[in-house]
Coordinates of N, CA and C in Angstrom, one line a residue:
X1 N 11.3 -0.8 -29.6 CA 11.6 0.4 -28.7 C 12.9 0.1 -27.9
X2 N 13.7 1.0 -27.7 CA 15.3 0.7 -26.8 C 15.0 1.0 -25.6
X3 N 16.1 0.3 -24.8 CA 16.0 0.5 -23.7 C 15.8 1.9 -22.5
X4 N 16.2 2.5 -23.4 CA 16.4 3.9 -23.0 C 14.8 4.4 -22.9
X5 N 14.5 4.4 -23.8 CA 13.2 5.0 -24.4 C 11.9 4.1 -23.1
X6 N 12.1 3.0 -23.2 CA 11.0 2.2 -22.2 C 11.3 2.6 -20.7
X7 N 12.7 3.3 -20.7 CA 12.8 4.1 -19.6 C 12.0 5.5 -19.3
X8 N 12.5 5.9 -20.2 CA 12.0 7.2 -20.4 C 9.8 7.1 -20.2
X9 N 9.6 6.1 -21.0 CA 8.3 6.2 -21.0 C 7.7 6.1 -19.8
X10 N 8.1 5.3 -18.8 CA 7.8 4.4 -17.4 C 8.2 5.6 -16.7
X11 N 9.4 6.5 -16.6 CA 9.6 7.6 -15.8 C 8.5 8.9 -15.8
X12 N 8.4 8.8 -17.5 CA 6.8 10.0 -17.2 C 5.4 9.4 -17.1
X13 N 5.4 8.1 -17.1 CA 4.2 7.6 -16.6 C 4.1 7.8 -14.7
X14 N 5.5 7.4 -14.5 CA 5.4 7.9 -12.8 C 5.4 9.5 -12.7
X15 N 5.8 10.2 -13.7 CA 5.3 11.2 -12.9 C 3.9 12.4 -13.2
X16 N 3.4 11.1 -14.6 CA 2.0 11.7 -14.4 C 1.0 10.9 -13.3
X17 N 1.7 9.8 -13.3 CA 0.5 9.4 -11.9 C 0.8 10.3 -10.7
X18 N 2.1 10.8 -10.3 CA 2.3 11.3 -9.2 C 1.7 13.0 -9.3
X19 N 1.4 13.3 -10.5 CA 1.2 14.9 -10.5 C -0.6 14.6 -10.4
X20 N -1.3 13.6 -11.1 CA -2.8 13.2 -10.8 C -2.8 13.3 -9.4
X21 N -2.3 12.2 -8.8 CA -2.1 12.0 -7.4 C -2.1 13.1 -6.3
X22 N -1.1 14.3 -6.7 CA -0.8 15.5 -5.9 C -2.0 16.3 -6.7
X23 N -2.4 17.3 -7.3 CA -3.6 17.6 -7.7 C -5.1 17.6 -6.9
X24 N -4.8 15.8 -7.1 CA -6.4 15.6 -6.6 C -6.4 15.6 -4.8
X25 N -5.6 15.7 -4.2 CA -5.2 15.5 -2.9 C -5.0 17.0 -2.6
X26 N -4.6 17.8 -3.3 CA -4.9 19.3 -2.9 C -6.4 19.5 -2.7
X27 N -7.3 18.8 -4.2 CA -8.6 19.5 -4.5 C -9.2 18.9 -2.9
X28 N -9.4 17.7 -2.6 CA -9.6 17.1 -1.8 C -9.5 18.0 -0.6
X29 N -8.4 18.1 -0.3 CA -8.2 18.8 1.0 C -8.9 20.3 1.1
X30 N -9.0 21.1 0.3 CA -9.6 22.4 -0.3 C -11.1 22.6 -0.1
X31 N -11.5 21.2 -0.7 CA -12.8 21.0 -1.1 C -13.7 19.8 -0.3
X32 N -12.7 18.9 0.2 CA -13.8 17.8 0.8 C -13.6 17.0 -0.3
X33 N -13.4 15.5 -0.3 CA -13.2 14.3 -0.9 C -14.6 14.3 -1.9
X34 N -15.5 14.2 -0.6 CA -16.7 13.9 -1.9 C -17.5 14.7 -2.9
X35 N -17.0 16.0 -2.4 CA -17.4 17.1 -3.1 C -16.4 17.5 -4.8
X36 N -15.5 17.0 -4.6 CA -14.1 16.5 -5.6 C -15.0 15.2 -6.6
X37 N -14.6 16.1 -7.7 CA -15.1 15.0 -8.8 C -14.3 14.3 -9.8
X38 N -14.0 14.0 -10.8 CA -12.8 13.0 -11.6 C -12.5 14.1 -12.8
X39 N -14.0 14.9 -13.1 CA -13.7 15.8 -14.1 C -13.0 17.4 -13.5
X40 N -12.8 17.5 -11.9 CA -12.1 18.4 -11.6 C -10.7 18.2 -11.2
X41 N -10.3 16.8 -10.8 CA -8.9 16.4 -10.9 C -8.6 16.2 -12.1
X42 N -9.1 15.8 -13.2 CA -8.8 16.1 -14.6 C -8.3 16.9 -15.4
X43 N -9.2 17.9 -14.9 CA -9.0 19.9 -15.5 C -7.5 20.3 -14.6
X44 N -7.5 20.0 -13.4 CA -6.4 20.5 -12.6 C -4.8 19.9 -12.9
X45 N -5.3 18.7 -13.5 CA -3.9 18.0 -14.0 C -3.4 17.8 -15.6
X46 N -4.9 18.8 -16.2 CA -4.8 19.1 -17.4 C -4.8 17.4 -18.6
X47 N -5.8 16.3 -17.9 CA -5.3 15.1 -18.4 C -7.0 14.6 -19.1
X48 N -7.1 13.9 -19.9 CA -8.5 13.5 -20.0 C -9.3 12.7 -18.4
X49 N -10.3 12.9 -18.4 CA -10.7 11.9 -17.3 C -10.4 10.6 -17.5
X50 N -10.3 9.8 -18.8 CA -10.1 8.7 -18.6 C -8.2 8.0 -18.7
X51 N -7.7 9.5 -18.7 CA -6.4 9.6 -18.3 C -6.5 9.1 -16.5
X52 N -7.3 10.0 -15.5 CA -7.0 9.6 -14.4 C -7.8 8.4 -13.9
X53 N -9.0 7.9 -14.8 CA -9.1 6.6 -14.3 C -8.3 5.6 -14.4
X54 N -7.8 5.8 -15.9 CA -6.6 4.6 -16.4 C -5.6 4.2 -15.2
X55 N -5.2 5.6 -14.4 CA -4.1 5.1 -13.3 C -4.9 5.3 -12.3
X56 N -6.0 5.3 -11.5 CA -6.4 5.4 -10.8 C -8.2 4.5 -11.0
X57 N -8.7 3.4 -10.7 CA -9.8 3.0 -11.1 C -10.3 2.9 -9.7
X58 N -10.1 3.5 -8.6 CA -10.8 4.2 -7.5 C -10.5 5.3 -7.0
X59 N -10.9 6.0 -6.9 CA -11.0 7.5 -6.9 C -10.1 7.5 -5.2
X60 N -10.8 6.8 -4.4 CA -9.9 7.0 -3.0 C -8.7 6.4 -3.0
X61 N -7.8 6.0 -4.2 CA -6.6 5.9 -4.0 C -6.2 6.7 -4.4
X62 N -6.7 7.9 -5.3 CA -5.7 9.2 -5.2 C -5.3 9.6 -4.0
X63 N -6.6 9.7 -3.0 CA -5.9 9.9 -1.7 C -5.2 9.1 -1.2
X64 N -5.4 8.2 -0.5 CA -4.2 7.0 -0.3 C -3.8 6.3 -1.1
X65 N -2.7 7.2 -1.7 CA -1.7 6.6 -2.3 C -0.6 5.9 -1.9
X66 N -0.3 5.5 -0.8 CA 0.8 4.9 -0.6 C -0.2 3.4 -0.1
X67 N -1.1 3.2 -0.8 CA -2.0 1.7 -0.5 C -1.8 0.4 -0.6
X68 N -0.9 0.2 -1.6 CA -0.4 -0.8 -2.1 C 1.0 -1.4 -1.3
X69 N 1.7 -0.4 -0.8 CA 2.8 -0.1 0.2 C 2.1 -0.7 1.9
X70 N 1.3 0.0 2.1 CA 0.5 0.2 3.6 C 0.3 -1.2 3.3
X71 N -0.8 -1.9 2.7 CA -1.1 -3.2 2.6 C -0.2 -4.2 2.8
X72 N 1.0 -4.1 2.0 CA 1.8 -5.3 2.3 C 3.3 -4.9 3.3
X73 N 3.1 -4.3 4.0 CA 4.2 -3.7 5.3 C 4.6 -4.5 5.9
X74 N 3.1 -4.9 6.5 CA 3.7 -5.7 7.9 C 3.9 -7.3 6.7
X75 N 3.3 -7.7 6.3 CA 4.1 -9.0 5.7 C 5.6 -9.2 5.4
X76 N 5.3 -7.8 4.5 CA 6.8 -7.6 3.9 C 8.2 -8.1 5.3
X77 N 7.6 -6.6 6.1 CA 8.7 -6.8 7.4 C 8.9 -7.6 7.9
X78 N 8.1 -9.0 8.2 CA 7.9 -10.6 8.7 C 8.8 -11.3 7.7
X79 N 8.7 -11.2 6.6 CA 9.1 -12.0 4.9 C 10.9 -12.0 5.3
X80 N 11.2 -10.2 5.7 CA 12.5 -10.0 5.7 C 13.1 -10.0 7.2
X81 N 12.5 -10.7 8.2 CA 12.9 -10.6 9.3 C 14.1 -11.3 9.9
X82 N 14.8 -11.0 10.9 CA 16.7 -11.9 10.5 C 16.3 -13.0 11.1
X83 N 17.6 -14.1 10.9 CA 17.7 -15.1 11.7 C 17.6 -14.8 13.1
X84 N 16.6 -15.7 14.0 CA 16.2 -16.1 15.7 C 15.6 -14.6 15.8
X85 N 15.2 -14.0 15.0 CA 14.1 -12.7 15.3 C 12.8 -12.9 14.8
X86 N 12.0 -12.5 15.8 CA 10.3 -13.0 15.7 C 9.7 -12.1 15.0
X87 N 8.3 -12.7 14.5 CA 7.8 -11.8 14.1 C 7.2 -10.2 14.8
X88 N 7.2 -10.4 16.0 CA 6.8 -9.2 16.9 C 7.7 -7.9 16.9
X89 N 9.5 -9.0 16.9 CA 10.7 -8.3 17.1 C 10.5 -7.3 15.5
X90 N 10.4 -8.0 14.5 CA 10.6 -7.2 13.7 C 9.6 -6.1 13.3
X91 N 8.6 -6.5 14.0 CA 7.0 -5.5 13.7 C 7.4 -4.2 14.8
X92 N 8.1 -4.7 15.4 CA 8.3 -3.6 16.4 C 9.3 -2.7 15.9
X93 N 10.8 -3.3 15.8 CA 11.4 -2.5 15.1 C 11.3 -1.8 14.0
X94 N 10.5 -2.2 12.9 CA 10.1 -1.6 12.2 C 9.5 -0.3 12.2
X95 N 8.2 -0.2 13.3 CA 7.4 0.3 13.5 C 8.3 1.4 14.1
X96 N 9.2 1.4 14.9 CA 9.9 2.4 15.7 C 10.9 3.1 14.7
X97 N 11.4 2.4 14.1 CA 12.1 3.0 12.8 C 11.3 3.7 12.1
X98 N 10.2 3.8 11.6 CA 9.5 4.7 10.8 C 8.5 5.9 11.4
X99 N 8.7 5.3 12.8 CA 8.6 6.9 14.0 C 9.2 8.0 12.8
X100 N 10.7 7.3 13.5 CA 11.7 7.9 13.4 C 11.9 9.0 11.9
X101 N 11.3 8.0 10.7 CA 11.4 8.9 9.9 C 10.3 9.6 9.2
X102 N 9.0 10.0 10.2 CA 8.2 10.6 10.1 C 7.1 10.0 9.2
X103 N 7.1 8.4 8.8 CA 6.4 7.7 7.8 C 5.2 7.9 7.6
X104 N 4.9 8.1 6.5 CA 3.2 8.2 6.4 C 2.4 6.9 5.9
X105 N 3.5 6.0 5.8 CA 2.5 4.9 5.8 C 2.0 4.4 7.0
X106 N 2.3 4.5 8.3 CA 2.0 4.7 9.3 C 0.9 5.5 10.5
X107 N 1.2 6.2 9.0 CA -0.2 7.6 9.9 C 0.0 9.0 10.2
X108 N 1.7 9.3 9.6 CA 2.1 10.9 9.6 C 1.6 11.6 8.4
X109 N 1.3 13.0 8.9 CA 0.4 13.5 7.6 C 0.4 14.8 8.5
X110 N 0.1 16.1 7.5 CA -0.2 17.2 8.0 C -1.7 17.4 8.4
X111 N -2.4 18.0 9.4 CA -3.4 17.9 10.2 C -4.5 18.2 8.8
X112 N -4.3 19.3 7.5 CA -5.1 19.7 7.3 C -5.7 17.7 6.3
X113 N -5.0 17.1 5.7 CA -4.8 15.7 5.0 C -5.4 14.6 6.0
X114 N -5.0 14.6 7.0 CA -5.7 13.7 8.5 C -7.2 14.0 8.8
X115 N -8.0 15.5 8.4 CA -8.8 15.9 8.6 C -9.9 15.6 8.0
X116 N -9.1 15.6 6.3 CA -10.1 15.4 4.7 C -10.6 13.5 5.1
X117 N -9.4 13.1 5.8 CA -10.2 11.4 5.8 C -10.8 11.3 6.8
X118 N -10.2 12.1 8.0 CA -11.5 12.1 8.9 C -13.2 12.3 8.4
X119 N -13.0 13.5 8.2 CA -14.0 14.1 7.4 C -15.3 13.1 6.3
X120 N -14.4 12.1 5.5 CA -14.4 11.5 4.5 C -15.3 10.4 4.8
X121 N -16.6 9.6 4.9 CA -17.0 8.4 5.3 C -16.4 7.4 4.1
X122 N -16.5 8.0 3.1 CA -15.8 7.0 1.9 C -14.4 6.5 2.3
X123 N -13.8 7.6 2.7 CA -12.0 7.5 3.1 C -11.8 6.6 4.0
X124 N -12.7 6.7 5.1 CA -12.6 5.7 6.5 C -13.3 4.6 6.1
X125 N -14.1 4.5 5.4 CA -14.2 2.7 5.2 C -13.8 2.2 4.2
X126 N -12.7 3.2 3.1 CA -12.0 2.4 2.5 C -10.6 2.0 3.5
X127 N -10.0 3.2 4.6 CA -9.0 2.8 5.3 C -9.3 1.6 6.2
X128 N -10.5 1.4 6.7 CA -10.8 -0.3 7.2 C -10.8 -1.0 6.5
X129 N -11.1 -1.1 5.2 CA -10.6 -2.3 3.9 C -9.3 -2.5 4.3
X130 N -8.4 -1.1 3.7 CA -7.0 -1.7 3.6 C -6.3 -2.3 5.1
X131 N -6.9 -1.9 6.2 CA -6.1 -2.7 7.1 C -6.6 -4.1 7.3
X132 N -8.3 -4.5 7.0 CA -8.3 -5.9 6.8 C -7.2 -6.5 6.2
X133 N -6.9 -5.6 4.6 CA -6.3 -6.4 4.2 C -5.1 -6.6 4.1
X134 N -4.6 -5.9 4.8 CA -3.0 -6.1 5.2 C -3.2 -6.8 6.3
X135 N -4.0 -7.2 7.7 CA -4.1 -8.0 8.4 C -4.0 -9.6 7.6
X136 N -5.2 -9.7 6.3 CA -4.7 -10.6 5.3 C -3.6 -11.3 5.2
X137 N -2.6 -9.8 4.3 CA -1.4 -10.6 4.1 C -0.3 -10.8 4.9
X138 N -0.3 -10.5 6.2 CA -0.1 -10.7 7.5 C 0.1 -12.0 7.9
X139 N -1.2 -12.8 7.5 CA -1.8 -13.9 8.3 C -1.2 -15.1 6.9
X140 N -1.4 -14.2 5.7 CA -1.2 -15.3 4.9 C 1.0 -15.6 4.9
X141 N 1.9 -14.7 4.9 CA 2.9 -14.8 5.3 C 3.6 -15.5 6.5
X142 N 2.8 -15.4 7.2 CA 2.7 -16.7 9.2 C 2.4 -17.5 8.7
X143 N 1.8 -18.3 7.3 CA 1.3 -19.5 7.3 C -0.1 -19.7 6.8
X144 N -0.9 -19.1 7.3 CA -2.8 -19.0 7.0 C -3.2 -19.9 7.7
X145 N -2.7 -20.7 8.8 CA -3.4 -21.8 9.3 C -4.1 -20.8 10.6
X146 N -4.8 -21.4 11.8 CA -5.7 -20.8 12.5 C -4.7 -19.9 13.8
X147 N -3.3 -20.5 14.3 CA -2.2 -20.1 15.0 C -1.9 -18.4 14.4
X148 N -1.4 -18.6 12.8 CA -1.6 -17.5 11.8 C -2.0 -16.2 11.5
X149 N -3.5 -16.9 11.5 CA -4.6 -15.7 11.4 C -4.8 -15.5 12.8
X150 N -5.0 -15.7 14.1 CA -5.1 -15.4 15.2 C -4.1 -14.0 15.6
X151 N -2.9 -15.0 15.5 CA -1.7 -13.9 15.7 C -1.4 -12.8 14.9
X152 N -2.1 -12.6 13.6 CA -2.2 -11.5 12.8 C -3.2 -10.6 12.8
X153 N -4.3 -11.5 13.3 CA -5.2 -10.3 14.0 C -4.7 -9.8 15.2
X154 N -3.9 -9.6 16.2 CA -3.1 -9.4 17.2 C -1.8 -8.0 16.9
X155 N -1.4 -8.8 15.9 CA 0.0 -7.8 15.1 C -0.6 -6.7 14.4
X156 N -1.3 -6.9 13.9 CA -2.3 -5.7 12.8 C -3.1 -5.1 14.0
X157 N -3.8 -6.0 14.7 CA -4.5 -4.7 15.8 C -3.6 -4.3 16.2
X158 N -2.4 -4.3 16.9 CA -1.9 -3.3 17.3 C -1.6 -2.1 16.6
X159 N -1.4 -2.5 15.5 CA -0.7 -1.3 14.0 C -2.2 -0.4 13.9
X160 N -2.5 -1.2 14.1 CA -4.3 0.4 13.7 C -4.6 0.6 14.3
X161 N -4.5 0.2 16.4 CA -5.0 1.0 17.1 C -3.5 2.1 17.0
X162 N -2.6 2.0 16.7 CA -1.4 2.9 16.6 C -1.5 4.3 15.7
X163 N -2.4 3.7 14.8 CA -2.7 4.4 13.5 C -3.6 5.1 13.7
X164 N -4.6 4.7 14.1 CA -5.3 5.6 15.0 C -5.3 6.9 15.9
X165 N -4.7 6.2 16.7 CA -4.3 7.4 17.4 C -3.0 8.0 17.2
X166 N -2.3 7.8 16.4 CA -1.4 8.8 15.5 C -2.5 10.0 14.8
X167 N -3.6 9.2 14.0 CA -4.7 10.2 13.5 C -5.3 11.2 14.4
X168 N -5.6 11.1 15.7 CA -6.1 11.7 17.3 C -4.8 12.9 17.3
X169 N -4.0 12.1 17.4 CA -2.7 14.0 17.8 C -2.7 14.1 16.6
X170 N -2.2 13.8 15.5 CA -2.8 14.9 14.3 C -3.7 15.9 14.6
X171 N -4.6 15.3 14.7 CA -6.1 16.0 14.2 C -6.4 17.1 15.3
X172 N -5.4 16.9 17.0 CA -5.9 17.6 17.8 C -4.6 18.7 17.7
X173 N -3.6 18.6 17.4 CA -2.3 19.7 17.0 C -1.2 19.3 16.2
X174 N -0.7 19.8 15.4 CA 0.1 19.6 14.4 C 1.3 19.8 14.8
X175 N 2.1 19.0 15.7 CA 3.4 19.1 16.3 C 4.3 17.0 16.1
X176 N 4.6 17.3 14.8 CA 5.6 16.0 14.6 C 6.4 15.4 15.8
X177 N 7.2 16.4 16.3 CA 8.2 16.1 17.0 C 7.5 15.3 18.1
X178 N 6.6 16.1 18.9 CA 5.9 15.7 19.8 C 5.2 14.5 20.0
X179 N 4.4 14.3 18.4 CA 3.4 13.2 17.6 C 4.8 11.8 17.7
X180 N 6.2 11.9 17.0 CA 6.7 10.9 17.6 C 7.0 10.6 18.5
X181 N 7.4 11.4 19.4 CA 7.4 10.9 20.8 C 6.4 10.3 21.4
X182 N 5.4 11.2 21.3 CA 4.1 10.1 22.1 C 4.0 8.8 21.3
X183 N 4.5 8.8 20.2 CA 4.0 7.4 19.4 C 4.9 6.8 19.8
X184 N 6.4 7.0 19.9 CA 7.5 5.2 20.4 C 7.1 5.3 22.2
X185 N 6.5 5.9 22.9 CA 6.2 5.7 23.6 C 4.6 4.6 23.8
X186 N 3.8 4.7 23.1 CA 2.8 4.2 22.8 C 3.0 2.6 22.1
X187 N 3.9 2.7 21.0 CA 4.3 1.5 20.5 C 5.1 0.7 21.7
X188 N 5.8 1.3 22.3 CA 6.8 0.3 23.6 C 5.4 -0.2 24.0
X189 N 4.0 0.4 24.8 CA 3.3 0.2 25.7 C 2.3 -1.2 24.7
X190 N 2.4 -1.1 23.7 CA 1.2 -1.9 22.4 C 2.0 -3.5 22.2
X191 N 3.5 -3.2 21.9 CA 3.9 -4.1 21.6 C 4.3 -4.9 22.9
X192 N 4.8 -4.1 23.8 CA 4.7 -5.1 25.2 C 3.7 -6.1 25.7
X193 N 2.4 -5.2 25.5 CA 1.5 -6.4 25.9 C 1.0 -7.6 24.9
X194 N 2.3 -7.3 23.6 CA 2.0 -8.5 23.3 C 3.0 -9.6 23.2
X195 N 3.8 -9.3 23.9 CA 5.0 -10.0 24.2 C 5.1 -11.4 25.1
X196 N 4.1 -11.6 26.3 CA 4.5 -12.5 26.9 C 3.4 -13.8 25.9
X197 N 2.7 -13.3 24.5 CA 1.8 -14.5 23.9 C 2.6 -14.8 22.8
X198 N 3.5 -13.6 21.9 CA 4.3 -13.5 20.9 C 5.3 -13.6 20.7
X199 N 5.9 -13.3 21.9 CA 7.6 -12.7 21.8 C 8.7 -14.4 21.2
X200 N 7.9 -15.6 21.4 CA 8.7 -17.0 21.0 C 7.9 -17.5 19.8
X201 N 7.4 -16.4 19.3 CA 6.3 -17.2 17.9 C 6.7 -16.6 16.5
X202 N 6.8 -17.5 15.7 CA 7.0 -17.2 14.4 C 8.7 -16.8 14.0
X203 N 9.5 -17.5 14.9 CA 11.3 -17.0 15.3 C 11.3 -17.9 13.9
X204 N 12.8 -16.4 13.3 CA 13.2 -17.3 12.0 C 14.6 -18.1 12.8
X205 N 14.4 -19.7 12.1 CA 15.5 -20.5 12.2 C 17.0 -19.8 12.0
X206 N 18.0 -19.8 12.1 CA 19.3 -19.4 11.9 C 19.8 -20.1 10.8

């Protein structure tokens, strides 16, 4: 097979995952997560069911799709952080930067999407999995020693009490502009109080 072609194939594989994906996150929102079955996001994407298991082998990652992303964030952002900038510096920056561009891996979403996971007991304790487990890779990127995991349960609590109450003004009015504002205000107030334990820990060498 040519190059071209293994292009081609990988390009409509992304965009039948992404049309499964959008589909079942309508029905969901429409219908209620658990009331949404695999044979009605099936029919609606026109795909066999074991079409949308093959790309999907849990059902609540149609909805949180950006999972695999969310999970490895804050690592990521630590991994790439500049010379004599701490881990905090860059969790913060980060975190303010994707205020800025409305991120949903963060917790931006339209009220009626914020609601279906609220709503969702399946949704909310798969979204406590994933931030254990980005707290994980968090801890395993610092090192994994006990300094590590301490301070990443620290850096990750703050990102999901953040996320959290990102979810709260969602859910109580659907106004972005406003939703970032109170959030870089909220992040200055989150990440400050972790500054006089953090702010000299985890600095990359130059």
């Amino acid at each position: 097979m040519s190059i071209d072609a293994l292009g081609l194939r990988e390009q409509k594989k992304r965009e039948t995952r992404q049309a499964i994906s959008d589909h079942a996150t309508r029905l969901f929102v429409e219908r209620g997560f658990e009331r949404t079955t695999i044979s009605d996001i099936a029919a609606a994407s026109r795909v066999a069911k074991m079409t949308v298991t093959n790309y999907f082998p849990r059902k609540e990652d149609m909805a949180l799709d950006h999972h695999e992303e969310f999970v490895a964030s804050l690592a990521e952002t630590v991994r790439q952080r500049a010379a004599g900038e701490s881990a905090l510096a860059a969790l913060r920056h980060a975190f303010l930067s994707a205020v800025e561009r409305r991120d949903p891996v963060i917790g931006f979403a339209p009220e009626p999407f914020a609601r279906m996971i609220a709503d969702s007991p399946t949704l909310v304790a798969r979204l406590r999995d994933l931030h254990e487990q980005r707290e994980e890779a968090l801890a395993a990127e610092l090192g994994g020693d006990l300094r590590a995991r301490a301070a990443a349960g620290m850096l990750a609590g703050v990102h999901r009490v953040l996320f959290a109450e990102l979810m709260r003004r969602t859910l109580e009015r659907e106004d972005a502009d406003a939703d970032a504002a109170a959030m870089r205000e909220a992040a200055t107030t989150a990440f400050d109080l972790l500054e006089p334990s953090l702010g000299g820990y985890a600095v990359r060498e130059a």
